[in-house]
Coordinates of N, CA and C in Angstrom, one line a residue:
L15 N -30.1 -0.8 39.2 CA -30.7 -0.2 39.7 C -30.7 1.3 39.8
I16 N -30.9 2.3 39.1 CA -30.0 3.4 39.5 C -31.8 4.3 40.3
V17 N -31.2 4.2 41.4 CA -31.8 5.9 41.7 C -31.8 7.5 41.8
R18 N -32.0 8.3 41.2 CA -31.6 9.7 41.0 C -32.7 10.3 42.2
L19 N -32.1 11.3 42.8 CA -32.8 12.1 43.8 C -32.3 13.6 43.3
I20 N -33.2 14.7 43.1 CA -32.8 15.9 43.1 C -33.3 16.9 44.1
G21 N -32.9 18.3 44.2 CA -32.8 19.0 45.5 C -33.2 18.5 46.5
N22 N -33.9 19.1 47.2 CA -33.7 18.9 48.7 C -35.2 17.2 49.3
I23 N -34.9 17.1 49.6 CA -35.9 15.7 49.7 C -35.7 15.4 51.7
T24 N -37.4 15.9 51.9 CA -37.3 15.6 53.4 C -37.8 14.7 54.0
D25 N -37.5 14.8 55.8 CA -38.0 12.9 56.1 C -39.6 12.8 55.7
Y26 N -40.2 11.5 55.5 CA -41.6 10.9 55.4 C -41.5 10.2 56.0
A27 N -43.1 10.5 57.4 CA -43.4 9.3 57.6 C -43.3 7.8 57.5
V28 N -43.4 8.2 56.0 CA -43.3 6.3 55.5 C -41.9 5.9 55.8
M29 N -41.0 6.7 55.9 CA -39.6 5.8 56.0 C -39.5 4.9 57.6
A30 N -38.5 3.9 57.6 CA -38.6 3.3 58.6 C -37.2 3.7 59.2
D31 N -37.8 4.3 60.6 CA -37.1 4.8 61.8 C -36.7 6.1 61.0
G32 N -36.9 6.6 59.6 CA -36.2 7.9 59.3 C -35.2 7.4 58.0
D33 N -34.9 6.5 57.5 CA -34.1 5.8 57.3 C -34.6 5.2 55.5
I34 N -34.1 5.3 54.6 CA -34.4 4.1 53.1 C -32.9 3.1 53.5
L35 N -33.8 2.0 53.6 CA -32.8 0.4 53.2 C -32.1 0.2 52.7
I36 N -31.2 0.3 52.4 CA -31.1 -0.5 50.8 C -30.1 -1.7 51.0
T37 N -30.8 -2.8 50.6 CA -30.7 -3.8 50.8 C -31.1 -4.7 49.3
N38 N -29.9 -5.7 48.8 CA -29.9 -7.0 47.5 C -29.6 -8.5 47.9
K39 N -30.3 -8.6 49.3 CA -29.6 -9.8 49.9 C -30.0 -11.1 49.3
Q40 N -30.9 -11.3 48.4 CA -31.7 -11.9 47.5 C -31.3 -11.6 46.3
N41 N -30.4 -10.6 46.2 CA -29.4 -11.1 44.3 C -28.7 -10.2 44.7
A42 N -27.7 -11.3 45.3 CA -26.4 -9.8 46.1 C -25.2 -9.9 44.6
S43 N -25.9 -10.3 43.1 CA -24.7 -10.2 42.3 C -25.5 -9.0 41.3
S44 N -26.7 -8.5 42.1 CA -27.7 -7.3 41.1 C -26.4 -5.8 41.7
Y45 N -26.4 -4.7 40.7 CA -25.6 -3.5 41.4 C -26.6 -2.2 41.7
I46 N -26.8 -1.9 42.8 CA -27.6 -0.5 43.1 C -27.0 0.8 43.2
T47 N -27.2 1.5 42.5 CA -27.2 3.1 43.0 C -27.8 4.4 43.6
C48 N -27.5 4.9 44.4 CA -28.2 5.8 44.6 C -27.2 7.5 44.3
E49 N -27.6 8.2 43.8 CA -26.7 9.4 43.3 C -27.9 9.8 43.4
G50 N -27.2 11.6 43.5 CA -27.7 13.3 43.5 C -27.7 13.7 42.7
V51 N -28.2 14.2 41.9 CA -28.3 14.8 40.1 C -28.2 16.5 40.7
G52 N -27.3 16.9 39.6 CA -27.0 18.9 40.2 C -26.1 18.6 41.2
D53 N -26.5 19.8 41.9 CA -25.0 20.5 43.2 C -25.7 20.4 44.1
D54 N -26.9 20.3 44.2 CA -27.8 20.8 45.4 C -29.0 19.7 45.9
A55 N -28.2 18.2 45.8 CA -29.7 17.4 46.1 C -28.6 16.8 47.8
V56 N -30.0 17.0 48.1 CA -30.2 16.6 50.0 C -30.6 16.2 50.7
C57 N -30.6 14.6 51.4 CA -31.5 14.1 52.2 C -31.6 14.4 53.3
N58 N -32.7 15.6 53.7 CA -32.9 16.6 55.1 C -33.6 16.1 56.0
G59 N -33.0 14.9 56.9 CA -34.0 15.2 58.1 C -33.9 12.9 58.1
W60 N -32.8 12.5 56.5 CA -33.4 11.1 57.3 C -31.7 10.7 56.2
S61 N -31.7 9.0 56.6 CA -30.7 9.2 55.2 C -30.7 7.9 54.9
F62 N -29.5 7.2 54.9 CA -30.0 5.6 53.3 C -28.7 4.9 55.1
R63 N -29.3 3.4 54.7 CA -29.5 3.0 55.3 C -28.7 1.4 54.8
V64 N -27.0 0.6 54.9 CA -26.8 -0.3 53.6 C -27.0 -1.8 54.9
K65 N -27.5 -2.3 54.6 CA -27.6 -3.9 54.8 C -28.1 -4.9 54.5
T66 N -27.0 -5.5 54.3 CA -26.5 -7.4 53.7 C -26.7 -6.8 52.5
A67 N -25.5 -6.2 51.6 CA -25.8 -5.6 50.8 C -24.5 -5.9 49.8
S68 N -24.5 -6.1 48.2 CA -23.2 -5.8 48.1 C -23.8 -5.4 46.7
N69 N -22.3 -5.2 46.3 CA -22.3 -3.9 44.8 C -22.7 -2.3 45.0
I70 N -23.0 -1.5 45.9 CA -23.8 -0.6 46.5 C -23.0 0.5 46.0
E71 N -22.7 1.5 45.5 CA -23.0 3.1 45.5 C -23.8 4.2 45.5
I72 N -23.3 5.6 46.5 CA -23.7 6.1 47.0 C -22.8 7.0 46.6
R73 N -23.7 8.4 45.3 CA -22.1 9.6 45.0 C -22.9 10.7 44.6
N74 N -22.7 11.8 45.0 CA -22.6 13.0 44.9 C -24.5 13.6 45.3
L75 N -24.3 13.1 47.2 CA -25.6 13.3 47.9 C -24.8 14.1 49.3
A76 N -25.7 14.7 49.6 CA -26.0 16.1 50.9 C -26.4 15.5 51.7
A77 N -26.5 15.4 52.8 CA -27.0 14.8 54.4 C -26.8 15.3 55.3
M78 N -28.2 15.6 56.0 CA -28.2 16.7 57.2 C -29.1 16.4 57.8
N79 N -29.2 17.0 59.0 CA -30.6 16.3 60.4 C -30.8 15.7 60.3
C80 N -30.0 14.9 60.4 CA -29.8 12.7 60.6 C -30.4 12.7 62.2
N81 N -31.7 12.6 62.1 CA -32.6 11.8 64.1 C -30.9 10.9 64.0
S82 N -30.6 10.7 65.5 CA -29.2 10.6 66.5 C -30.0 9.2 66.6
T83 N -30.6 9.1 66.6 CA -31.6 7.7 67.1 C -32.5 6.2 65.9
A84 N -31.9 7.9 64.6 CA -32.6 6.7 64.3 C -31.3 6.3 62.8
G85 N -30.7 6.6 62.7 CA -28.9 6.7 61.7 C -27.8 7.4 61.7
D86 N -27.4 7.6 60.8 CA -26.4 8.4 60.6 C -26.5 9.0 59.2
D87 N -25.7 9.9 58.5 CA -25.7 10.2 57.1 C -25.9 9.3 56.5
F88 N -25.3 8.4 56.4 CA -25.4 6.9 55.1 C -24.1 5.7 56.6
G89 N -25.4 4.5 56.7 CA -24.7 4.0 57.5 C -25.0 2.5 57.0
L90 N -23.2 2.0 57.4 CA -23.5 0.0 56.3 C -23.4 -0.2 58.1
Q91 N -24.8 -0.9 57.9 CA -25.3 -1.9 59.2 C -24.2 -3.0 59.3
Q92 N -24.2 -4.0 58.7 CA -23.9 -5.2 58.8 C -23.8 -6.1 57.6
D93 N -23.3 -7.0 57.1 CA -22.8 -8.2 56.3 C -23.1 -7.3 55.1
N94 N -22.0 -6.1 54.6 CA -21.6 -6.0 53.4 C -20.7 -6.0 52.8
D95 N -21.1 -5.9 51.3 CA -19.3 -6.2 50.9 C -19.2 -5.3 49.6
Y96 N -18.2 -4.9 48.5 CA -18.4 -3.7 47.9 C -18.7 -2.9 47.5
V97 N -18.5 -1.9 48.5 CA -20.2 -1.0 48.9 C -18.7 0.6 47.7
W98 N -19.3 1.7 47.8 CA -18.4 2.6 47.5 C -19.3 4.4 47.5
V99 N -18.6 4.9 48.7 CA -19.1 5.9 49.1 C -18.8 7.1 48.6
H100 N -19.6 8.1 47.6 CA -18.0 9.1 46.6 C -18.1 10.3 46.7
N101 N -17.8 11.6 46.7 CA -18.3 12.7 46.7 C -19.6 13.1 47.4
C102 N -19.8 12.8 48.2 CA -20.9 13.1 49.1 C -20.4 14.2 50.2
D103 N -21.9 15.0 50.8 CA -21.6 15.9 52.5 C -22.1 15.4 53.0
M104 N -21.3 15.2 54.0 CA -21.9 15.1 55.0 C -21.8 15.8 56.6
F105 N -23.2 16.9 56.6 CA -23.3 17.3 57.7 C -23.9 16.9 58.9
Y106 N -23.7 17.7 60.4 CA -23.9 17.8 61.6 C -26.1 17.2 60.9
G107 N -26.2 15.9 62.2 CA -26.9 16.1 63.1 C -27.9 16.3 63.9
Q108 N -29.4 15.6 63.7 CA -30.1 16.6 65.0 C -29.2 15.9 66.8
A109 N -29.9 16.8 67.2 CA -29.0 16.4 68.2 C -29.6 15.1 69.0
G110 N -29.1 14.6 69.8 CA -29.3 13.4 70.6 C -29.8 13.3 72.2
S111 N -29.9 12.2 72.9 CA -30.0 12.9 74.5 C -28.9 12.8 75.2
D112 N -28.1 12.4 74.6 CA -26.3 11.6 75.5 C -25.5 13.3 75.1
A113 N -24.4 13.1 75.5 CA -23.5 14.9 75.9 C -22.5 14.7 74.8
D114 N -22.5 12.9 74.0 CA -21.7 13.3 72.8 C -22.5 13.4 71.7
Q115 N -23.4 13.6 71.4 CA -24.4 13.7 70.2 C -25.2 14.9 70.3
V116 N -24.4 16.0 70.4 CA -24.6 17.3 70.5 C -25.1 17.8 68.5
K117 N -23.8 17.4 68.2 CA -23.9 17.0 66.5 C -24.7 16.3 66.3
G118 N -25.2 14.9 66.4 CA -25.7 14.3 66.2 C -24.8 12.8 66.3
D119 N -25.1 11.5 66.6 CA -24.3 10.8 66.7 C -23.7 10.5 65.3
G120 N -23.4 10.0 64.7 CA -22.1 10.0 63.7 C -22.9 10.8 62.3
A121 N -21.8 10.6 61.3 CA -22.0 11.1 59.8 C -21.9 9.7 59.2
M122 N -21.0 8.3 59.4 CA -20.7 7.3 58.9 C -20.1 6.6 59.3
D123 N -21.2 5.4 59.6 CA -20.5 4.1 60.0 C -20.2 3.1 60.0
I124 N -19.6 2.1 59.4 CA -19.2 1.6 59.3 C -19.2 0.0 59.9
K125 N -20.3 -0.9 59.7 CA -20.0 -2.0 61.0 C -20.2 -3.6 60.0
G126 N -19.2 -4.4 60.1 CA -19.6 -5.5 60.1 C -19.7 -5.7 58.4
S127 N -19.0 -4.5 57.7 CA -18.9 -4.5 55.9 C -17.2 -5.3 55.8
T128 N -17.0 -5.0 54.4 CA -15.8 -5.3 53.8 C -15.3 -4.5 52.6
Y129 N -14.9 -4.9 52.2 CA -14.4 -4.0 50.4 C -15.4 -2.7 50.6
V130 N -14.8 -1.1 51.0 CA -15.5 -0.6 51.2 C -14.4 0.6 50.8
T131 N -15.2 1.4 49.7 CA -13.9 2.8 49.6 C -15.2 3.7 50.6
V132 N -14.4 4.8 50.5 CA -14.9 6.0 51.7 C -13.8 7.2 50.5
S133 N -14.3 8.0 49.6 CA -13.8 9.4 48.6 C -14.2 9.7 48.8
Y134 N -12.9 10.9 48.7 CA -14.1 12.4 48.2 C -15.4 12.8 48.5
N135 N -14.7 12.6 50.4 CA -16.1 13.3 50.4 C -15.3 14.7 51.6
H136 N -17.2 15.5 51.8 CA -16.9 16.6 53.3 C -17.5 16.0 54.4
F137 N -16.4 15.5 55.2 CA -17.3 15.6 56.2 C -17.0 17.2 56.9
H138 N -18.4 17.8 57.5 CA -17.9 18.9 58.3 C -19.5 19.4 59.8
D139 N -18.8 20.2 60.5 CA -19.7 20.2 61.8 C -20.0 18.6 62.2
N140 N -19.1 17.4 62.0 CA -19.7 16.8 63.0 C -19.0 15.7 64.2
G141 N -20.4 15.6 65.3 CA -18.8 15.6 66.6 C -18.6 14.2 66.4
K142 N -18.9 13.0 65.5 CA -17.7 11.8 65.8 C -18.2 11.8 64.1
S143 N -17.4 11.7 63.4 CA -17.5 11.0 62.3 C -17.4 9.6 61.6
S144 N -16.9 9.2 61.9 CA -16.6 8.1 61.2 C -16.0 6.9 61.8
L145 N -16.7 6.2 62.4 CA -17.0 5.2 64.1 C -16.4 2.7 62.8
L146 N -15.8 2.8 62.7 CA -14.8 1.2 62.0 C -15.0 0.5 63.1
G147 N -16.3 -0.5 62.8 CA -16.0 -1.6 63.8 C -16.7 -1.3 64.8
L148 N -17.7 -2.3 65.4 CA -18.2 -2.4 66.0 C -18.0 -3.7 67.3
S149 N -18.1 -4.8 66.9 CA -18.3 -6.0 68.0 C -17.4 -7.1 66.9
E150 N -17.3 -7.0 65.7 CA -17.0 -8.1 64.8 C -16.4 -9.7 65.1
N151 N -15.4 -8.4 66.5 CA -14.4 -10.1 67.4 C -13.5 -10.3 66.8
T152 N -12.7 -9.8 64.9 CA -12.0 -10.9 64.0 C -11.6 -9.1 63.3
T153 N -10.4 -10.3 63.1 CA -9.3 -8.9 62.0 C -8.7 -10.1 60.9
T154 N -10.4 -10.3 60.6 CA -10.0 -11.5 59.4 C -10.5 -10.9 58.7
G155 N -10.5 -11.0 57.8 CA -10.7 -10.1 56.4 C -11.8 -9.1 55.9
L156 N -11.3 -7.8 57.1 CA -12.1 -7.1 56.9 C -11.4 -5.2 56.3
Y157 N -11.5 -4.9 55.2 CA -10.6 -4.2 54.9 C -11.8 -2.9 54.0
V158 N -10.8 -1.3 54.4 CA -11.7 -0.9 54.0 C -11.0 0.7 54.2
T159 N -10.8 0.9 53.1 CA -9.9 2.4 52.7 C -10.8 3.5 52.5
Y160 N -9.9 4.9 53.0 CA -10.0 6.0 52.6 C -9.8 7.3 52.0
H161 N -9.7 7.6 51.1 CA -8.4 8.5 50.4 C -9.5 10.2 50.2
H162 N -9.2 11.0 49.8 CA -9.3 12.0 49.7 C -11.0 12.7 50.1
N163 N -10.9 12.4 51.1 CA -11.6 13.0 52.1 C -11.2 14.3 52.4
W164 N -12.7 14.9 52.5 CA -11.9 16.3 54.0 C -12.9 16.3 55.3
F165 N -12.2 16.5 56.1 CA -12.7 16.3 57.2 C -12.3 18.0 58.1
D166 N -13.7 18.1 57.9 CA -13.6 20.0 58.4 C -14.7 20.5 59.7
H167 N -13.7 20.5 60.0 CA -14.2 21.5 62.0 C -15.5 20.4 63.1
S168 N -14.7 19.3 62.5 CA -15.3 18.3 62.9 C -14.5 18.0 64.3
D169 N -15.3 17.1 65.4 CA -14.6 16.4 66.6 C -13.3 15.3 66.9
S170 N -14.1 14.7 66.2 CA -13.5 12.9 67.0 C -13.9 11.9 65.5
R171 N -12.8 10.8 65.3 CA -13.0 9.4 64.9 C -13.6 9.4 63.2
H172 N -11.6 9.9 62.9 CA -11.8 10.7 61.2 C -10.6 9.1 60.9
P173 N -10.8 8.0 60.6 CA -12.0 7.4 61.5 C -11.3 6.6 62.8
R174 N -12.1 6.4 64.1 CA -12.1 5.6 64.9 C -12.5 3.9 64.9
V175 N -11.3 2.9 64.7 CA -11.4 1.2 64.2 C -11.2 0.8 64.8
R176 N -11.8 0.6 65.0 CA -11.8 -1.4 66.2 C -11.7 -2.4 65.2
F177 N -10.7 -3.6 64.7 CA -10.5 -5.3 64.5 C -10.0 -5.0 62.5
Y178 N -10.4 -4.2 62.3 CA -10.3 -3.7 60.1 C -9.4 -3.3 59.8
T179 N -8.4 -3.8 58.3 CA -7.3 -3.4 58.1 C -8.3 -2.3 57.6
V180 N -6.9 -0.9 57.6 CA -7.5 -0.1 57.1 C -6.1 0.9 56.6
H181 N -6.5 1.8 54.9 CA -5.7 2.2 54.2 C -6.5 3.6 54.6
F182 N -5.7 5.0 54.8 CA -6.0 5.6 55.2 C -5.2 6.9 54.5
Y183 N -5.7 7.1 53.4 CA -4.3 8.4 53.2 C -5.1 9.2 51.8
N184 N -4.0 10.7 51.7 CA -4.2 11.3 51.3 C -6.0 12.7 51.4
N185 N -5.9 12.3 52.8 CA -6.9 13.0 53.5 C -6.9 14.3 54.2
Y186 N -8.2 15.3 54.2 CA -6.7 16.9 54.6 C -8.2 16.4 55.9
L187 N -7.3 17.0 56.8 CA -7.4 17.0 58.6 C -8.4 18.5 58.8
D188 N -8.7 19.1 58.5 CA -8.5 20.7 59.2 C -10.2 20.9 60.4
R189 N -9.5 21.9 61.8 CA -9.8 21.9 63.1 C -10.8 21.0 63.5
I190 N -10.1 20.3 63.4 CA -10.8 19.0 64.6 C -10.4 19.0 65.5
A191 N -11.0 18.5 66.4 CA -11.1 19.1 67.9 C -10.2 18.0 68.6
K192 N -10.5 17.0 68.2 CA -10.3 15.5 69.4 C -8.2 14.8 68.8
Y193 N -8.9 14.2 68.4 CA -7.8 13.0 66.7 C -8.0 12.2 65.6
G194 N -7.9 12.3 64.3 CA -7.6 11.7 63.6 C -7.8 10.9 63.6
A195 N -6.9 10.4 62.9 CA -7.8 8.4 62.8 C -6.9 7.6 63.9
G196 N -7.7 6.9 64.4 CA -7.2 6.1 65.7 C -7.7 4.4 66.2
S197 N -6.5 3.6 65.8 CA -6.3 2.8 65.9 C -7.2 1.8 67.1
T198 N -7.4 1.2 67.4 CA -8.0 -0.1 68.6 C -8.1 -1.4 68.5
M199 N -8.1 -2.4 69.4 CA -9.0 -3.7 69.3 C -8.6 -3.9 67.9
G200 N -7.2 -4.2 67.7 CA -5.8 -4.6 66.9 C -6.5 -4.9 65.5
S201 N -7.3 -3.7 65.4 CA -6.8 -3.4 64.1 C -5.5 -2.9 63.6
S202 N -5.4 -2.2 61.9 CA -4.4 -2.6 61.3 C -4.3 -1.2 61.0
L203 N -3.7 0.1 60.4 CA -3.8 1.4 60.1 C -3.0 1.4 59.1
F204 N -2.7 1.8 57.7 CA -1.8 1.9 57.1 C -1.8 3.9 56.5
V205 N -1.0 4.8 57.7 CA -1.6 6.1 57.5 C -0.4 6.3 56.6
E206 N -1.0 7.4 55.3 CA 0.2 8.4 54.4 C -0.4 9.3 54.0
G207 N 0.0 9.9 53.4 CA 0.3 11.5 52.5 C -1.1 11.8 53.2
N208 N -1.5 12.4 54.6 CA -2.1 13.3 54.4 C -1.9 14.4 55.2
Y209 N -3.0 15.1 55.0 CA -2.6 16.8 56.1 C -3.7 17.0 56.7
Y210 N -2.9 17.8 57.9 CA -3.1 18.4 59.6 C -3.6 19.8 59.3
R211 N -4.4 20.3 59.6 CA -4.0 22.4 59.7 C -5.0 22.4 61.0
N212 N -4.3 23.0 61.9 CA -5.7 23.6 63.1 C -5.9 22.4 63.6
A213 N -5.0 21.0 64.0 CA -5.6 19.8 64.6 C -5.1 19.9 66.1
K214 N -5.8 19.7 66.9 CA -5.4 19.3 68.2 C -4.4 18.7 68.9
H215 N -4.7 17.2 68.1 CA -3.3 16.6 68.7 C -3.4 15.5 67.5

C-alpha cells in the first residue's frame, strides 16, 4: 500500500486524536509507504502514529503544529519493527500545558520498536527532538540507527536513549540548547562522525 500526499493537508475532525494510525498487525508481511509528492507536502496540525506495524516507510513529508497531547510529528509507539523514516522535515508543535512543551511535546519518539532507521531528516525548532525508549525494561533486541540527520535550533533529545542499542553517525547538530545524544538506563550508543556547531554542551 502506497499513500501519497500533496500540498498542505490540515487536521480533519475525523482523525483519532489528531493522528493517522499506521498498523498492519493482521498482515505483518505487507508493506506500507506514506510519502509526500513534490517539495511541499505538509501534515499541518496532525501526525502519523505507527503502532504494531512491520515494514513501514515514511518519506518526503513535513509535519508541524502537532497537538502535544495527541502525539509527535511522527511517533512509533509500540511493537514495531523494520521502519524507515527518511527525508522528512519535523517542525515545532503546538504548545502544551507542561513547561517543557512550549515547542510541542516532541518531534519523533520511538518506543517499543526495533530495526528502525531515521535518516536524512531535518529536525528544527523543536523542544524535544527524539525520545528513544520509555519502559521497555530490557536491553535485548532493540536496535535503532540515526544517520545524516540535521538537528537545527532545537533544545534536547538528539536523541535521549533508554535501553536501546543505537548507532548515531554522520549527523549535524547546529545551535542545540542543551545536549546531543544522551545515554541512560543501560543503553549503548556508538557515536561517530557527527558535527557539532554552536552546541552548548
